[in-house]
Amino acid sequence: MLGLVGALSLTTIATAQEYTASDKAHEIAQKNLIIDTHIDVPYRLNNDWEDVSRATQRGDFDYPRAKQGGLNVPFMSIYIPAQLEQTPGASYQLAHQLIDSMEALAWRAPQKFAMAYSVDQVMQQQERGVISLALGMENGSPIEGDLNNLHEFYNRGIRYITLAHSQSNHISDSSYDIRRQWNGLSPFGKELVKEMNNVGVMIDISHVSDEAFWQAVELSQVPVIASHSSLRKYTPGFERNMSDEMIKGLAENGGVIMINFGSSFVTQQANRYGDIVRKQIAAINEQYGEGSEEAEKRIAEVRAKNPFPFATLEEVLNHIDHVKNLVGIDYIGIGSDYDGVGDSLPVGLKDVSTYPNLVQGLLDRGYSEEEIEKILYKNFVRVWREVEDYAANH
């Protein structure tokens, strides 16, 4: 969640394009499962509650928009801020609180939502026409070094764990953190990966350092996922995204990269925006005095002249194309990061009603309906079933 929204080219601004999905694209979106492995509704509602069983004024997700877009299985992110690990018990407490909130949502609107703990349950609930709320934990800090907590969170519905977030934790180094205290996974992290296999919790390598990625892939007996990552090819130097070599390693492992829609994950221009504007603002504050009338005036001018360069649907599709060309169609999915990347979503993919636009873009690029189904759900379901089956036998 809260993927660092940064980045912009001060000269290239994404033009406001209109995307209109065809009847065919809507049909594909409505008749198939759509699994999005990263939606940050729980933390959004924790900070600013709205009833998402109805249309809402804020955010990227609510029931009417999800139905319009064909979204059947949002993995609700149990996002835990990295700094909470400094306070014993705080991560653990927030994780349970956010899980409670999703259960409460399902209980309040049983004709619209139901909790989902397995692939079979998802399939059954699709037949009933309800949206399955699956759970992924973003940041493993609530485990607090105790494998019993892993079992406890599995029993509460957690089906993947992002090993770290924006700072290294007791499990793994983070791609965002220059401190590499473990040079990958910690000794406990290596133990945790093995136990996640045994319990049936998918290993999510989004956010971790490259070293931690390779160690997790080597240790895991089942495929791993990147629940919300895109490609470093289009954002050079941005370690949070995946390199071509890592994508090849993920595919050899049988895993899936779920493409993140946030503009700063999609284009170099958007990725650099925050740094560029922050430097200009810092220079203004230094020259005119932070908080002064002249500084505030000039900062407003900088922001007005340098609007955020939203990515486009076409640029998101470039990421999908590259993975397909690099390793094949079987390793791609959707991890939008809706409600997690703020006002940085691409033109054409602004909320959960817009999955048909993605489908239309794939059709326009010559993807077959079978290939589109793999991206929408089949690739991820394959991994989820493998994880379930391994755990059942161990």
Coordinates of C-alpha atoms in Angstrom, one line a residue:
M1 CA 0.0 0.0 0.0
L2 CA 0.8 3.6 -0.1
G3 CA 3.3 2.8 -2.8
L4 CA 5.5 5.8 -2.8
V5 CA 3.6 8.2 -5.2
G6 CA 6.3 10.0 -6.8
A7 CA 7.6 11.0 -10.1
L8 CA 7.1 13.1 -13.1
S9 CA 8.7 14.4 -16.3
L10 CA 8.3 18.2 -16.2
T11 CA 7.9 18.2 -20.0
T12 CA 5.8 15.2 -20.8
I13 CA 2.2 15.2 -19.5
A14 CA -0.1 12.3 -20.3
T15 CA -2.9 13.5 -22.4
A16 CA -6.4 13.0 -21.3
Q17 CA -7.5 10.1 -23.4
E18 CA -10.9 8.5 -23.3
Y19 CA -11.1 4.7 -23.3
T20 CA -14.3 3.1 -24.3
A21 CA -14.6 -0.7 -23.9
S22 CA -16.6 -2.7 -26.4
D23 CA -19.4 -5.0 -25.6
K24 CA -17.0 -7.9 -26.1
A25 CA -14.6 -6.5 -23.5
H26 CA -17.5 -6.0 -21.0
E27 CA -18.7 -9.5 -21.7
I28 CA -15.3 -11.0 -21.0
A29 CA -15.0 -8.9 -17.8
Q30 CA -18.4 -10.0 -16.5
K31 CA -18.4 -13.7 -17.3
N32 CA -14.9 -14.4 -16.0
L33 CA -13.4 -14.2 -12.5
I34 CA -11.3 -11.0 -12.1
I35 CA -8.8 -11.4 -9.3
D36 CA -6.9 -8.3 -8.2
T37 CA -4.4 -9.2 -5.6
H38 CA -3.8 -5.8 -4.1
I39 CA -6.5 -3.3 -3.1
D40 CA -5.9 -1.1 0.0
V41 CA -9.5 -0.7 1.2
P42 CA -8.9 -1.8 4.8
Y43 CA -6.4 0.9 5.7
R44 CA -8.4 3.5 3.7
L45 CA -11.5 2.8 5.8
N46 CA -9.5 2.6 9.0
N47 CA -8.4 6.3 8.4
D48 CA -11.5 7.6 6.7
W49 CA -14.5 5.3 7.0
E50 CA -17.1 5.0 4.3
D51 CA -19.7 2.3 3.6
V52 CA -18.2 0.7 0.5
S53 CA -21.2 -1.6 0.1
R54 CA -22.7 1.5 -1.5
A55 CA -21.4 4.1 -3.9
T56 CA -18.8 6.3 -2.2
Q57 CA -17.5 9.8 -3.0
R58 CA -13.9 8.9 -2.2
G59 CA -11.5 6.1 -3.0
D60 CA -11.1 3.7 -5.9
F61 CA -13.3 0.8 -4.7
D62 CA -16.9 0.4 -3.8
Y63 CA -19.5 -2.3 -4.5
P64 CA -21.3 -0.6 -7.4
R65 CA -18.0 0.2 -9.2
A66 CA -16.6 -3.3 -8.5
K67 CA -19.7 -4.9 -10.1
Q68 CA -19.5 -2.5 -13.0
G69 CA -15.9 -3.5 -13.6
G70 CA -16.5 -7.2 -13.2
L71 CA -14.2 -7.5 -10.1
N72 CA -15.1 -10.8 -8.3
V73 CA -12.1 -11.3 -6.0
P74 CA -10.3 -8.3 -4.5
F75 CA -7.5 -9.3 -2.2
M76 CA -8.0 -6.7 0.6
S77 CA -4.6 -5.6 1.8
I78 CA -4.0 -5.8 5.5
Y79 CA -1.4 -3.0 5.3
I80 CA 0.8 -2.4 8.3
P81 CA 3.0 0.7 8.3
A82 CA 6.7 -0.2 8.7
Q83 CA 7.3 2.1 11.7
L84 CA 4.9 0.1 13.8
E85 CA 7.4 -2.7 14.2
Q86 CA 9.2 -0.4 16.6
T87 CA 6.3 -0.7 19.1
P88 CA 5.9 -4.3 20.3
G89 CA 2.3 -5.5 19.7
A90 CA 1.3 -2.6 17.5
S91 CA 1.6 -4.4 14.1
Y92 CA -0.2 -7.5 15.5
Q93 CA -3.0 -5.4 16.9
L94 CA -3.6 -3.3 13.7
A95 CA -3.6 -6.5 11.6
H96 CA -6.4 -8.0 13.6
Q97 CA -8.3 -4.7 13.6
L98 CA -8.2 -4.5 9.8
I99 CA -9.2 -8.1 9.4
D100 CA -12.1 -7.4 11.8
S101 CA -13.2 -4.5 9.5
M102 CA -13.4 -6.8 6.4
E103 CA -15.3 -9.4 8.3
A104 CA -17.7 -6.7 9.5
L105 CA -18.2 -5.5 5.9
A106 CA -19.1 -9.0 4.8
W107 CA -21.5 -9.5 7.7
R108 CA -23.2 -6.1 7.0
A109 CA -23.8 -6.8 3.4
P110 CA -24.1 -10.6 3.0
Q111 CA -25.9 -10.3 -0.4
K112 CA -22.9 -8.4 -1.8
F113 CA -19.8 -9.6 0.0
A114 CA -18.4 -12.8 1.5
M115 CA -15.0 -13.7 3.0
A116 CA -13.0 -16.1 0.8
Y117 CA -10.4 -18.5 2.2
S118 CA -9.9 -21.0 -0.7
V119 CA -10.1 -21.2 -4.5
D120 CA -13.1 -23.5 -4.2
Q121 CA -14.9 -21.0 -2.0
V122 CA -14.2 -18.2 -4.5
M123 CA -15.6 -20.3 -7.3
Q124 CA -18.8 -21.1 -5.3
Q125 CA -19.3 -17.5 -4.4
Q126 CA -18.9 -16.4 -8.0
E127 CA -21.9 -18.7 -8.8
R128 CA -23.8 -16.9 -6.0
G129 CA -23.0 -13.6 -7.5
V130 CA -21.3 -12.2 -4.4
I131 CA -17.8 -10.5 -4.3
S132 CA -15.3 -12.6 -2.5
L133 CA -13.1 -10.7 0.0
A134 CA -9.8 -12.4 0.2
L135 CA -7.0 -11.2 2.5
G136 CA -3.3 -10.5 2.0
M137 CA -1.0 -9.1 4.6
E138 CA 1.2 -6.3 3.4
N139 CA 4.2 -6.4 5.6
G140 CA 5.1 -9.4 7.7
S141 CA 5.8 -7.4 10.9
P142 CA 2.6 -8.7 12.7
I143 CA 4.2 -12.1 12.8
E144 CA 6.5 -10.7 15.4
G145 CA 9.0 -13.5 15.2
D146 CA 6.5 -16.2 16.3
L147 CA 5.4 -18.9 13.9
N148 CA 2.3 -19.4 16.0
N149 CA 1.2 -16.0 14.8
L150 CA 1.5 -17.2 11.2
H151 CA -0.9 -20.0 12.0
E152 CA -3.3 -17.6 13.8
F153 CA -3.4 -15.2 10.8
Y154 CA -3.9 -18.1 8.4
N155 CA -6.9 -19.1 10.5
R156 CA -8.2 -15.5 10.2
G157 CA -8.0 -15.7 6.4
I158 CA -4.6 -14.3 5.4
R159 CA -3.6 -16.1 2.2
Y160 CA -0.4 -14.2 1.3
I161 CA 2.1 -12.2 3.2
T162 CA 4.3 -9.4 1.7
L163 CA 7.5 -10.2 3.6
A164 CA 8.5 -6.5 4.2
H165 CA 7.3 -3.0 3.3
S166 CA 9.1 0.3 3.1
Q167 CA 11.7 -0.6 5.8
S168 CA 13.6 -3.7 6.5
N169 CA 11.9 -5.7 9.3
H170 CA 12.6 -8.8 11.3
I171 CA 11.9 -11.0 8.3
S172 CA 13.5 -9.4 5.3
D173 CA 15.3 -6.4 3.8
S174 CA 13.2 -3.9 1.9
S175 CA 13.8 -2.6 -1.6
Y176 CA 13.1 0.9 -0.3
D177 CA 15.6 0.7 2.6
I178 CA 19.3 1.3 2.1
R179 CA 20.0 -0.6 5.3
R180 CA 20.6 -4.2 4.3
Q181 CA 20.8 -5.7 7.7
W182 CA 20.1 -9.3 6.6
N183 CA 21.6 -9.3 3.1
G184 CA 18.2 -10.7 2.0
L185 CA 16.1 -12.7 4.4
S186 CA 16.8 -12.9 8.2
P187 CA 17.3 -16.4 9.7
F188 CA 13.7 -16.2 11.0
G189 CA 12.6 -15.1 7.5
K190 CA 14.1 -18.2 6.0
E191 CA 12.3 -20.3 8.6
L192 CA 9.1 -18.3 8.0
V193 CA 9.2 -19.0 4.2
K194 CA 9.3 -22.7 4.8
E195 CA 6.5 -22.6 7.3
M196 CA 4.3 -20.5 5.0
N197 CA 4.7 -23.3 2.5
N198 CA 3.5 -25.8 5.1
V199 CA 0.6 -23.7 6.3
G200 CA -0.7 -22.6 2.8
V201 CA 0.2 -18.9 2.8
M202 CA 1.5 -17.5 -0.5
I203 CA 4.9 -15.8 -0.3
D204 CA 4.7 -12.2 -1.8
I205 CA 8.0 -10.7 -2.9
S206 CA 6.8 -7.3 -3.7
H207 CA 8.7 -4.7 -1.7
V208 CA 11.6 -6.9 -0.7
S209 CA 15.3 -6.4 -1.8
D210 CA 16.7 -8.3 -4.8
E211 CA 18.7 -10.6 -2.5
A212 CA 15.6 -11.4 -0.5
F213 CA 13.7 -12.2 -3.7
W214 CA 16.3 -14.7 -4.9
Q215 CA 16.5 -16.4 -1.5
A216 CA 12.7 -16.7 -1.2
V217 CA 12.5 -18.2 -4.6
E218 CA 15.3 -20.7 -3.8
L219 CA 13.7 -21.7 -0.4
S220 CA 10.1 -21.9 -1.4
Q221 CA 8.8 -25.3 -2.5
V222 CA 5.9 -23.7 -4.3
P223 CA 5.5 -20.7 -6.7
V224 CA 5.7 -17.2 -5.2
I225 CA 3.9 -14.1 -6.2
A226 CA 4.7 -10.4 -6.7
S227 CA 1.3 -9.1 -5.6
H228 CA 1.7 -5.5 -6.9
S229 CA 4.9 -4.9 -8.8
S230 CA 5.7 -3.7 -12.3
L231 CA 8.8 -3.7 -14.5
R232 CA 12.2 -2.1 -13.9
K233 CA 12.7 -2.0 -17.6
Y234 CA 10.4 1.1 -17.7
T235 CA 11.6 2.6 -14.4
P236 CA 15.4 2.1 -14.4
G237 CA 16.9 2.2 -10.9
F238 CA 13.6 1.7 -9.2
E239 CA 14.3 -1.5 -7.2
R240 CA 10.7 -1.8 -6.0
N241 CA 9.9 -3.0 -9.5
M242 CA 11.3 -6.3 -11.0
S243 CA 14.2 -6.7 -13.3
D244 CA 14.0 -9.0 -16.3
E245 CA 16.3 -11.5 -14.6
M246 CA 14.0 -11.6 -11.6
I247 CA 10.9 -12.1 -13.9
K248 CA 12.7 -15.0 -15.5
G249 CA 13.5 -16.4 -12.0
L250 CA 9.9 -15.9 -11.0
A251 CA 8.7 -17.8 -14.1
E252 CA 11.1 -20.6 -13.5
N253 CA 9.6 -20.9 -10.0
G254 CA 6.1 -21.0 -11.6
G255 CA 5.2 -17.7 -9.9
V256 CA 3.1 -14.7 -11.2
I257 CA 3.9 -11.0 -11.3
M258 CA 0.7 -9.0 -10.7
I259 CA 1.1 -5.7 -12.5
N260 CA 0.8 -2.5 -10.4
F261 CA -1.2 0.3 -12.1
G262 CA 0.3 3.2 -10.1
S263 CA 1.8 5.7 -12.5
S264 CA 5.1 5.8 -10.6
F265 CA 5.4 2.1 -11.1
V266 CA 4.6 2.4 -14.8
T267 CA 6.7 5.2 -16.3
Q268 CA 10.1 6.8 -15.5
Q269 CA 8.6 10.2 -15.9
A270 CA 6.1 9.6 -13.1
N271 CA 8.6 7.8 -11.0
R272 CA 11.0 10.8 -11.0
Y273 CA 8.3 13.4 -10.4
G274 CA 8.4 13.5 -6.7
D275 CA 12.2 13.9 -6.5
I276 CA 12.2 16.7 -9.1
V277 CA 9.5 18.7 -7.5
R278 CA 10.8 18.2 -4.0
K279 CA 14.2 19.5 -5.1
Q280 CA 12.6 22.7 -6.6
I281 CA 10.6 23.2 -3.5
A282 CA 13.6 22.8 -1.2
A283 CA 15.6 25.3 -3.2
I284 CA 12.7 27.8 -3.0
N285 CA 12.4 27.3 0.8
E286 CA 16.2 27.8 1.2
Q287 CA 16.1 31.0 -0.9
Y288 CA 13.0 32.7 0.5
G289 CA 12.5 31.0 3.8
E290 CA 10.2 28.1 4.5
G291 CA 6.6 29.2 5.1
S292 CA 7.2 32.7 3.9
E293 CA 4.6 34.4 1.6
E294 CA 7.0 34.5 -1.3
A295 CA 8.0 30.9 -0.9
E296 CA 4.4 29.7 -0.8
K297 CA 3.7 31.7 -3.9
R298 CA 6.6 30.3 -5.8
I299 CA 5.9 26.7 -4.7
A300 CA 2.3 27.1 -5.9
E301 CA 3.7 28.2 -9.3
V302 CA 6.0 25.2 -9.4
R303 CA 3.1 22.8 -8.8
A304 CA 0.8 24.6 -11.3
K305 CA 3.5 24.4 -14.0
N306 CA 4.5 20.8 -13.3
P307 CA 1.3 18.7 -13.0
F308 CA 1.7 15.0 -12.3
P309 CA 2.3 13.0 -15.5
F310 CA -0.3 10.3 -15.3
A311 CA 0.6 7.1 -17.1
T312 CA -1.9 5.8 -19.6
L313 CA -3.5 2.4 -20.1
E314 CA -1.3 1.9 -23.1
E315 CA 1.8 2.2 -20.9
V316 CA 0.4 -0.3 -18.4
L317 CA -0.2 -2.7 -21.4
N318 CA 3.5 -2.3 -22.3
H319 CA 4.4 -3.9 -19.0
I320 CA 2.1 -6.9 -19.7
D321 CA 3.5 -7.2 -23.3
H322 CA 7.0 -7.2 -22.0
V323 CA 6.4 -10.0 -19.5
K324 CA 4.6 -12.0 -22.2
N325 CA 7.4 -11.6 -24.6
L326 CA 10.1 -12.3 -22.0
V327 CA 8.7 -15.5 -20.3
G328 CA 5.2 -16.2 -21.7
I329 CA 1.5 -15.5 -20.9
D330 CA 1.4 -17.9 -17.9
Y331 CA 3.1 -15.5 -15.4
I332 CA 1.0 -12.3 -15.5
G333 CA -1.8 -11.1 -13.3
I334 CA -3.4 -7.9 -11.9
G335 CA -2.3 -6.2 -8.7
S336 CA -3.6 -2.7 -9.2
D337 CA -2.8 -1.1 -5.9
Y338 CA -6.2 0.7 -6.0
D339 CA -6.7 2.8 -2.8
G340 CA -2.9 2.5 -2.2
V341 CA -1.2 4.9 -4.7
G342 CA -3.3 8.0 -4.2
D343 CA -4.1 10.2 -7.1
S344 CA -1.5 8.6 -9.4
L345 CA -3.6 6.1 -11.3
P346 CA -3.3 6.0 -15.1
V347 CA -5.7 7.5 -17.6
G348 CA -8.2 4.8 -18.4
L349 CA -7.7 2.8 -15.2
K350 CA -8.9 5.2 -12.5
D351 CA -10.9 2.8 -10.3
V352 CA -12.3 -0.7 -10.1
S353 CA -15.0 0.0 -12.7
T354 CA -12.3 0.2 -15.4
Y355 CA -11.1 -3.4 -15.8
P356 CA -13.1 -3.7 -19.1
N357 CA -10.7 -0.9 -20.5
L358 CA -7.8 -3.2 -19.7
V359 CA -9.5 -6.1 -21.4
Q360 CA -10.2 -3.9 -24.5
G361 CA -6.6 -2.8 -24.6
L362 CA -5.5 -6.5 -24.6
L363 CA -8.0 -7.3 -27.3
D364 CA -6.7 -4.4 -29.4
R365 CA -3.2 -5.8 -29.0
G366 CA -4.2 -9.2 -30.3
Y367 CA -4.5 -11.1 -27.1
S368 CA -6.8 -14.1 -27.4
E369 CA -9.7 -14.6 -25.0
E370 CA -7.8 -17.5 -23.5
E371 CA -4.8 -15.4 -22.8
I372 CA -6.9 -12.6 -21.3
E373 CA -8.5 -15.2 -18.9
K374 CA -5.1 -16.2 -17.8
I375 CA -4.2 -12.7 -16.9
L376 CA -7.6 -12.0 -15.2
Y377 CA -7.5 -15.0 -12.9
K378 CA -6.2 -18.4 -14.2
N379 CA -2.5 -17.8 -13.7
F380 CA -3.0 -16.7 -10.1
V381 CA -5.5 -19.5 -9.4
R382 CA -2.9 -22.0 -10.6
V383 CA -0.5 -20.7 -8.0
W384 CA -3.1 -20.5 -5.2
R385 CA -4.1 -24.1 -5.9
E386 CA -0.5 -25.3 -5.9
V387 CA 0.1 -23.6 -2.5
E388 CA -3.1 -25.2 -1.1
D389 CA -2.2 -28.6 -2.4
Y390 CA 1.4 -28.5 -1.0
A391 CA 0.1 -27.4 2.4
A392 CA -2.6 -30.2 2.4
N393 CA 0.3 -32.7 1.9
H394 CA 2.6 -31.2 4.5

